[in-house]
mmCIF file of C-alpha atoms in Angstrom:
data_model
loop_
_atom_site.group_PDB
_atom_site.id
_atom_site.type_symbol
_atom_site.label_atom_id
_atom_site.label_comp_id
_atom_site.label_asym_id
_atom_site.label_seq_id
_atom_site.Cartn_x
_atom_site.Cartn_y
_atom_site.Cartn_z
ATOM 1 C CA UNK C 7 -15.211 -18.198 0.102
ATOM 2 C CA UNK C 8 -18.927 -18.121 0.538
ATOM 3 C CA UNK C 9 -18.998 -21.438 1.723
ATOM 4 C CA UNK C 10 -16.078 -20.985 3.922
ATOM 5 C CA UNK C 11 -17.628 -17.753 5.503
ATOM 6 C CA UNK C 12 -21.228 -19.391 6.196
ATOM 7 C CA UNK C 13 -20.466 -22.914 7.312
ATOM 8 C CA UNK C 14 -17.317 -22.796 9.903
ATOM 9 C CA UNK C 15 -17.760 -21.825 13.137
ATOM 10 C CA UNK C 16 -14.049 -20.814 13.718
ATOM 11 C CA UNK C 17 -13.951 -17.081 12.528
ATOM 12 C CA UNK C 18 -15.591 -14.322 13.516
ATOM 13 C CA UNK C 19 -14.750 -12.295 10.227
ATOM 14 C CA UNK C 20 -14.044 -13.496 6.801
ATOM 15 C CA UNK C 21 -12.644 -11.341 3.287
ATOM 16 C CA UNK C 22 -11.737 -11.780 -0.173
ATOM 17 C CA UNK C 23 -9.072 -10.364 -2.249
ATOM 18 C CA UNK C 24 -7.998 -10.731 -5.763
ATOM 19 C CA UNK C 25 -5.373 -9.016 -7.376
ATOM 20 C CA UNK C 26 -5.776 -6.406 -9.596
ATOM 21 C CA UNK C 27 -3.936 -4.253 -12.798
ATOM 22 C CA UNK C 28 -5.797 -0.699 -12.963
ATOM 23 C CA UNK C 29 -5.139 2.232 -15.198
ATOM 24 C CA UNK C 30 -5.261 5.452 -13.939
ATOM 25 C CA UNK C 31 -6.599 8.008 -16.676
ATOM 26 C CA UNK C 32 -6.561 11.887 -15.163
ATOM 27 C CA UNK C 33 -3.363 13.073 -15.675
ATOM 28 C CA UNK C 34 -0.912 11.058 -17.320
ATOM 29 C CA UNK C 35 -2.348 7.281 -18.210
ATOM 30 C CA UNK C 36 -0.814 5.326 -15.324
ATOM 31 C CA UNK C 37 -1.267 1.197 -14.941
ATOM 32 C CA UNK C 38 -0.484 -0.052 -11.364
ATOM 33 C CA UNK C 39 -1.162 -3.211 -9.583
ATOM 34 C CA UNK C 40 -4.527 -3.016 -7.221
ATOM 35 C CA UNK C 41 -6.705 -5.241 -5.086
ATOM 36 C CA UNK C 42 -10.421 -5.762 -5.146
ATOM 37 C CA UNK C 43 -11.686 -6.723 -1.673
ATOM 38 C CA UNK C 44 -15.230 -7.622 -0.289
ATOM 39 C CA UNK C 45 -16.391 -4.912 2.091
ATOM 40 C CA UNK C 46 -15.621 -6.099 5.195
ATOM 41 C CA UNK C 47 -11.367 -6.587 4.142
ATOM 42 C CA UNK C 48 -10.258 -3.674 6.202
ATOM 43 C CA UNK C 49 -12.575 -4.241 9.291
ATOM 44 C CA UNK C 50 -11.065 -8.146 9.972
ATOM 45 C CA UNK C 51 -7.915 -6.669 9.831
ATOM 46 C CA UNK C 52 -8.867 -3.880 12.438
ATOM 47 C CA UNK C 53 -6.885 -1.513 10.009
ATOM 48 C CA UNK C 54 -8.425 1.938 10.236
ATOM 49 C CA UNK C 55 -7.585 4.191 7.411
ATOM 50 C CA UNK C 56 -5.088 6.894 7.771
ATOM 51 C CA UNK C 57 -7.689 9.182 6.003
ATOM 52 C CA UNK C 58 -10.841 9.184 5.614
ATOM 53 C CA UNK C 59 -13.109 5.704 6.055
ATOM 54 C CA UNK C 60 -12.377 2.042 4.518
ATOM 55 C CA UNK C 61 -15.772 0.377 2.495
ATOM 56 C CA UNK C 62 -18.823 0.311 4.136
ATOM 57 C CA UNK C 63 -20.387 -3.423 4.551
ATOM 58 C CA UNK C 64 -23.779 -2.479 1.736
ATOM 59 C CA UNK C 65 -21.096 -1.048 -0.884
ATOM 60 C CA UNK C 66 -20.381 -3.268 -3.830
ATOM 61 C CA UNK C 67 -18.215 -3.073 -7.140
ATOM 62 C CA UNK C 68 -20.961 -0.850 -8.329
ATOM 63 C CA UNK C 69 -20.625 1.237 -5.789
ATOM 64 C CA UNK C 70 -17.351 2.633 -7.790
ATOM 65 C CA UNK C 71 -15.502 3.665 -4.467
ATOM 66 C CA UNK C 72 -11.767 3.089 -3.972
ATOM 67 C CA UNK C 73 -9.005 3.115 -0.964
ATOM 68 C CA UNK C 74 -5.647 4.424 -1.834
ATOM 69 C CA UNK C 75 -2.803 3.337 -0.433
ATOM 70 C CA UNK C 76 -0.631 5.735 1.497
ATOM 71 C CA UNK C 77 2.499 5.613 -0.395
ATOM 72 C CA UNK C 78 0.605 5.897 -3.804
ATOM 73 C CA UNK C 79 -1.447 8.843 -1.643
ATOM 74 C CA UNK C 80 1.678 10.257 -1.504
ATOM 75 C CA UNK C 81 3.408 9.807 -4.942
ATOM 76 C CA UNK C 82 0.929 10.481 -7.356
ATOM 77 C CA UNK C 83 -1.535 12.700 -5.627
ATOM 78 C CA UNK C 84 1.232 14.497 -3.500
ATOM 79 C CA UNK C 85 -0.444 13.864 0.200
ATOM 80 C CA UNK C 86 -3.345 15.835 -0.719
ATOM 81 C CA UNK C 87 -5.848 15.485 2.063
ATOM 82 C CA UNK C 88 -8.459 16.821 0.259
ATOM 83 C CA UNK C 89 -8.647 13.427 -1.969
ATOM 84 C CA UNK C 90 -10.959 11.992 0.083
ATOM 85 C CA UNK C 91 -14.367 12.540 -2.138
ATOM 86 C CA UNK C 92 -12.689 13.063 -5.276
ATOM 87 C CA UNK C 93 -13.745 11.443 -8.572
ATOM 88 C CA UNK C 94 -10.847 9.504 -9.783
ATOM 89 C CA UNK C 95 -10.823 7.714 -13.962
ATOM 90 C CA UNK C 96 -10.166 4.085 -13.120
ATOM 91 C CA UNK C 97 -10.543 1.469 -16.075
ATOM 92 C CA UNK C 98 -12.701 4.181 -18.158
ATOM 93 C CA UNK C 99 -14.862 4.484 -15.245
ATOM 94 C CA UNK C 100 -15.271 7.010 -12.250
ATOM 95 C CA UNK C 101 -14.673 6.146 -8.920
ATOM 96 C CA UNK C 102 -14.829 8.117 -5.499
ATOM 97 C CA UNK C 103 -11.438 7.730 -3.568
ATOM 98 C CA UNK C 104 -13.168 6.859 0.078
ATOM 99 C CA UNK C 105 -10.266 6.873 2.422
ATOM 100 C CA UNK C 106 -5.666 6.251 1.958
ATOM 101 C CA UNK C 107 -4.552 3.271 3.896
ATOM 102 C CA UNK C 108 -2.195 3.589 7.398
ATOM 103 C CA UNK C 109 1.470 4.194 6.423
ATOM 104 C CA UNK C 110 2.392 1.049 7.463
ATOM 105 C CA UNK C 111 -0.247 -1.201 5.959
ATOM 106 C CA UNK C 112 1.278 -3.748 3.178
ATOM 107 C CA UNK C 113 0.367 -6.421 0.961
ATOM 108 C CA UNK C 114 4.050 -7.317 -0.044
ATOM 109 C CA UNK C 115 3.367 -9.405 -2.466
ATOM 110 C CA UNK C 116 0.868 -7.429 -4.334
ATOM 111 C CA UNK C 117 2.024 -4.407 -4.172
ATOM 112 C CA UNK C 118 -1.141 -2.930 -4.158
ATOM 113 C CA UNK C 119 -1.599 0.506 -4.409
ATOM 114 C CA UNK C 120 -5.289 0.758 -4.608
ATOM 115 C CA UNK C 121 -7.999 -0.952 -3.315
ATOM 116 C CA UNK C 122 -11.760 -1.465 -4.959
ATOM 117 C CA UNK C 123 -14.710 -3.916 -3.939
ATOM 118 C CA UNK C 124 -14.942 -7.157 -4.584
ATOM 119 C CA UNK C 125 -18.172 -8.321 -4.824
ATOM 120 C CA UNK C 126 -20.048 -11.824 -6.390
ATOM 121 C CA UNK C 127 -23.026 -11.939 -8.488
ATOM 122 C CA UNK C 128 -25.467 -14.778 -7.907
ATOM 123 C CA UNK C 129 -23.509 -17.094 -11.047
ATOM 124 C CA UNK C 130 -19.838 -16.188 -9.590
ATOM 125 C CA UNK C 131 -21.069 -17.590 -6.227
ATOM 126 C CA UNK C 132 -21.998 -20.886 -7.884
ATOM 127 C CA UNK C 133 -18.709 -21.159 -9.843
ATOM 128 C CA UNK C 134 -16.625 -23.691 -7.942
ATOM 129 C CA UNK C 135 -14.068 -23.397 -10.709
ATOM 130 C CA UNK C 136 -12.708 -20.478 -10.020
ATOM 131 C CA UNK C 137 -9.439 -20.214 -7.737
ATOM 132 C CA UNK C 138 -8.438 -17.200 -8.588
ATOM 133 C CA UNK C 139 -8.933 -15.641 -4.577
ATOM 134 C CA UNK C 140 -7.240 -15.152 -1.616
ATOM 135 C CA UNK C 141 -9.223 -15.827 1.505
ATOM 136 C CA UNK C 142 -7.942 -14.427 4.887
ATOM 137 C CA UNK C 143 -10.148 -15.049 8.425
ATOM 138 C CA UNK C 144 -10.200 -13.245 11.635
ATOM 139 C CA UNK C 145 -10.352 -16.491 14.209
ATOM 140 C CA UNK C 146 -12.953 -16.072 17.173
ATOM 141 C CA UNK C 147 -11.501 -15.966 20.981
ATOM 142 C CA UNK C 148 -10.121 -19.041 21.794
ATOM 143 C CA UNK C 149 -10.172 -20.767 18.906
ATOM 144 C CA UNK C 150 -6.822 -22.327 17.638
ATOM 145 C CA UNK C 151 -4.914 -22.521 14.486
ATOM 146 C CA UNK C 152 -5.509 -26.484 14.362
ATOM 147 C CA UNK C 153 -9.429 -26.035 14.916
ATOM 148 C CA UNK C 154 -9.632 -23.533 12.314
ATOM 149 C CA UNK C 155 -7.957 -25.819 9.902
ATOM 150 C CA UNK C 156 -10.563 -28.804 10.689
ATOM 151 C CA UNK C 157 -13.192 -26.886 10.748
ATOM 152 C CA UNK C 158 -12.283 -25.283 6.948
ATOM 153 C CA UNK C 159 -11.543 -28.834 5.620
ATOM 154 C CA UNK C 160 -15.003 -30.237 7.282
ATOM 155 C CA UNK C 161 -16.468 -27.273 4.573
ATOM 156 C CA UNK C 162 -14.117 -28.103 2.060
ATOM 157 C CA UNK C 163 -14.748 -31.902 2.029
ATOM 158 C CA UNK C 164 -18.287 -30.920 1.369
ATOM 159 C CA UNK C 165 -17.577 -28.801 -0.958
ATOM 160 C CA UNK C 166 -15.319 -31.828 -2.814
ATOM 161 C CA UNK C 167 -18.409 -33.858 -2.790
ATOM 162 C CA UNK C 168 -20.959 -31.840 -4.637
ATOM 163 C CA UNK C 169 -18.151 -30.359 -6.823
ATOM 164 C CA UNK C 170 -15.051 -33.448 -7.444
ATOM 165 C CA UNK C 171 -14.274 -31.935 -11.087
ATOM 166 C CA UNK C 172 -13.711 -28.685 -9.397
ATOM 167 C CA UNK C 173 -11.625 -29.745 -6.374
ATOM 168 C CA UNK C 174 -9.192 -31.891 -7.915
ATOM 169 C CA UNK C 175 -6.159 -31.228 -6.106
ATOM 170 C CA UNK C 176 -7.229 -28.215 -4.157
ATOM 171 C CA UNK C 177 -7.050 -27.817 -0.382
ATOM 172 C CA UNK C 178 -7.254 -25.356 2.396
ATOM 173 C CA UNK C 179 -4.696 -24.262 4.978
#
Protein backbone atom coordinates (compact mmCIF):
# COMPACT_ATOMS: atom_id res chain seq x y z
CA UNK A 1 0.00 0.00 0.00
CA UNK A 2 2.72 2.33 1.09
CA UNK A 3 4.68 1.59 -1.74
CA UNK A 4 1.83 1.77 -4.08
CA UNK A 5 0.74 5.25 -2.65
CA UNK A 6 4.41 6.87 -2.84
CA UNK A 7 5.88 5.54 -6.05
CA UNK A 8 3.01 5.71 -8.94
CA UNK A 9 2.25 8.66 -10.47
CA UNK A 10 -1.31 7.56 -11.61
CA UNK A 11 -3.55 8.48 -8.53
CA UNK A 12 -4.18 11.37 -6.95
CA UNK A 13 -5.60 9.62 -3.70
CA UNK A 14 -4.86 6.29 -2.27
CA UNK A 15 -6.75 4.14 1.01
CA UNK A 16 -6.64 1.04 2.85
CA UNK A 17 -9.25 -1.14 4.21
CA UNK A 18 -9.31 -4.33 6.07
CA UNK A 19 -12.14 -6.03 7.30
CA UNK A 20 -13.14 -6.09 10.60
CA UNK A 21 -15.41 -8.26 13.50
CA UNK A 22 -16.20 -5.67 16.46
CA UNK A 23 -18.21 -6.15 19.58
CA UNK A 24 -20.33 -3.66 20.71
CA UNK A 25 -20.50 -3.61 24.68
CA UNK A 26 -23.20 -0.71 25.97
CA UNK A 27 -26.31 -2.21 25.89
CA UNK A 28 -26.66 -5.63 24.93
CA UNK A 29 -23.05 -7.30 23.77
CA UNK A 30 -23.43 -7.07 19.99
CA UNK A 31 -20.55 -8.55 17.37
CA UNK A 32 -20.90 -7.09 13.80
CA UNK A 33 -18.67 -7.01 10.87
CA UNK A 34 -16.58 -3.48 10.54
CA UNK A 35 -13.85 -1.91 8.47
CA UNK A 36 -10.68 -0.21 9.54
CA UNK A 37 -9.64 2.41 6.97
CA UNK A 38 -6.58 4.84 6.73
CA UNK A 39 -7.76 8.42 7.13
CA UNK A 40 -8.07 9.58 3.94
CA UNK A 41 -10.85 6.34 2.84
CA UNK A 42 -13.84 8.58 2.77
CA UNK A 43 -12.18 11.69 1.09
CA UNK A 44 -10.98 9.47 -2.32
CA UNK A 45 -14.29 8.40 -2.47
CA UNK A 46 -15.71 12.06 -2.26
CA UNK A 47 -18.35 10.45 0.18
CA UNK A 48 -19.38 13.10 2.68
CA UNK A 49 -21.00 11.78 5.74
CA UNK A 50 -24.66 11.99 6.23
CA UNK A 51 -23.85 13.26 9.82
CA UNK A 52 -21.39 14.68 11.24
CA UNK A 53 -17.54 14.53 9.63
CA UNK A 54 -15.56 11.30 8.21
CA UNK A 55 -11.62 10.91 9.85
CA UNK A 56 -9.50 13.65 9.76
CA UNK A 57 -6.02 12.98 7.76
CA UNK A 58 -3.60 13.30 11.55
CA UNK A 59 -6.15 10.74 13.29
CA UNK A 60 -4.85 7.24 13.75
CA UNK A 61 -6.12 3.88 15.42
CA UNK A 62 -5.25 5.60 18.61
CA UNK A 63 -7.20 8.18 17.97
CA UNK A 64 -10.27 5.72 19.04
CA UNK A 65 -12.83 7.53 16.66
CA UNK A 66 -15.40 5.59 14.61
CA UNK A 67 -17.97 6.21 11.50
CA UNK A 68 -21.23 4.44 11.69
CA UNK A 69 -22.92 3.37 9.01
CA UNK A 70 -26.38 4.70 8.33
CA UNK A 71 -28.40 1.65 8.45
CA UNK A 72 -26.62 0.44 11.71
CA UNK A 73 -27.24 4.46 12.73
CA UNK A 74 -30.53 3.56 12.36
CA UNK A 75 -31.05 0.03 13.88
CA UNK A 76 -29.21 0.01 16.89
CA UNK A 77 -28.99 3.60 17.92
CA UNK A 78 -32.55 4.46 16.52
CA UNK A 79 -31.44 7.62 14.13
CA UNK A 80 -30.33 9.48 17.03
CA UNK A 81 -28.62 12.58 15.77
CA UNK A 82 -27.19 13.38 18.80
CA UNK A 83 -24.58 10.29 18.37
CA UNK A 84 -22.23 12.26 16.89
CA UNK A 85 -19.63 12.81 20.02
CA UNK A 86 -20.77 9.99 21.94
CA UNK A 87 -18.44 7.49 23.66
CA UNK A 88 -19.25 4.16 22.28
CA UNK A 89 -17.51 0.39 24.12
CA UNK A 90 -15.85 -1.13 21.08
CA UNK A 91 -13.47 -4.24 21.70
CA UNK A 92 -13.22 -3.22 25.60
CA UNK A 93 -12.20 0.11 24.52
CA UNK A 94 -13.93 3.62 24.10
CA UNK A 95 -14.35 5.19 21.01
CA UNK A 96 -15.99 8.60 19.86
CA UNK A 97 -18.63 7.93 17.03
CA UNK A 98 -17.31 10.97 14.56
CA UNK A 99 -19.89 11.05 11.87
CA UNK A 100 -22.94 7.96 10.14
CA UNK A 101 -22.21 7.27 6.56
CA UNK A 102 -24.73 8.59 3.43
CA UNK A 103 -27.76 6.25 3.15
CA UNK A 104 -26.64 4.96 0.17
CA UNK A 105 -22.99 4.24 0.81
CA UNK A 106 -22.13 0.27 0.66
CA UNK A 107 -19.42 -2.07 0.93
CA UNK A 108 -21.51 -5.17 -0.25
CA UNK A 109 -19.31 -7.49 0.43
CA UNK A 110 -18.36 -6.49 3.86
CA UNK A 111 -21.17 -5.54 5.17
CA UNK A 112 -19.68 -3.13 7.21
CA UNK A 113 -21.46 -1.40 9.65
CA UNK A 114 -18.77 0.56 11.28
CA UNK A 115 -15.83 2.08 10.31
CA UNK A 116 -12.39 2.71 12.52
CA UNK A 117 -8.75 3.81 11.38
CA UNK A 118 -6.44 1.93 9.94
CA UNK A 119 -3.21 2.93 10.57
CA UNK A 120 0.66 1.16 10.22
CA UNK A 121 3.33 1.25 12.71
CA UNK A 122 6.88 1.59 11.45
CA UNK A 123 7.33 -2.76 11.54
CA UNK A 124 3.73 -3.27 9.73
CA UNK A 125 5.04 -0.96 6.96
CA UNK A 126 8.08 -3.20 6.45
CA UNK A 127 6.04 -6.45 6.47
CA UNK A 128 5.75 -7.47 2.83
CA UNK A 129 4.04 -10.62 4.03
CA UNK A 130 1.06 -9.46 4.83
CA UNK A 131 -1.95 -9.50 2.20
CA UNK A 132 -4.47 -9.17 4.27
CA UNK A 133 -5.69 -5.37 2.58
CA UNK A 134 -7.73 -3.99 0.18
CA UNK A 135 -6.27 -1.09 -1.71
CA UNK A 136 -8.64 1.24 -3.71
CA UNK A 137 -7.10 4.58 -5.78
CA UNK A 138 -8.69 7.70 -6.92
CA UNK A 139 -6.92 8.00 -10.66
CA UNK A 140 -5.65 11.65 -11.55
CA UNK A 141 -7.40 13.57 -14.69
CA UNK A 142 -6.64 11.91 -17.64
CA UNK A 143 -5.08 9.10 -16.64
CA UNK A 144 -6.46 5.68 -17.92
CA UNK A 145 -7.32 2.38 -16.51
CA UNK A 146 -4.35 0.70 -18.62
CA UNK A 147 -1.73 3.40 -17.31
CA UNK A 148 -2.75 2.91 -13.88
CA UNK A 149 -2.23 -0.76 -14.18
CA UNK A 150 1.52 -0.26 -15.61
CA UNK A 151 2.31 2.11 -13.53
CA UNK A 152 1.18 -0.24 -10.21
CA UNK A 153 3.05 -3.26 -11.71
CA UNK A 154 6.32 -0.94 -12.48
CA UNK A 155 5.99 -0.60 -8.23
CA UNK A 156 5.10 -4.00 -7.82
CA UNK A 157 7.97 -5.52 -9.88
CA UNK A 158 10.15 -3.61 -7.54
CA UNK A 159 8.63 -4.58 -4.86
CA UNK A 160 9.10 -8.54 -6.22
CA UNK A 161 12.72 -7.84 -6.35
CA UNK A 162 13.68 -6.78 -2.90
CA UNK A 163 10.94 -9.09 -1.47
CA UNK A 164 10.61 -12.67 -4.05
CA UNK A 165 9.62 -14.88 -0.84
CA UNK A 166 6.89 -12.45 -0.25
CA UNK A 167 5.51 -11.98 -3.78
CA UNK A 168 5.24 -15.38 -4.89
CA UNK A 169 2.23 -15.43 -6.86
CA UNK A 170 0.86 -12.06 -6.01
CA UNK A 171 -0.10 -9.34 -8.49
CA UNK A 172 -1.91 -6.12 -8.87
CA UNK A 173 -4.94 -5.17 -10.95
Amino acid sequence: YHDWKEQTRSFEAMAALQGASFTLTDGEPTRFPGVRVTPSFFQELRMPPALGRSFLPDESAASRVGVLSYSFWQTRFAADPGIVGKKIILNGEAHTVVGVTPETFSLTSLDARLFTILTFEPGQRANYGAHTFFVTGKLKPGVTLTQAQRDLERVTEDIRRREPKNMVQRGVQ
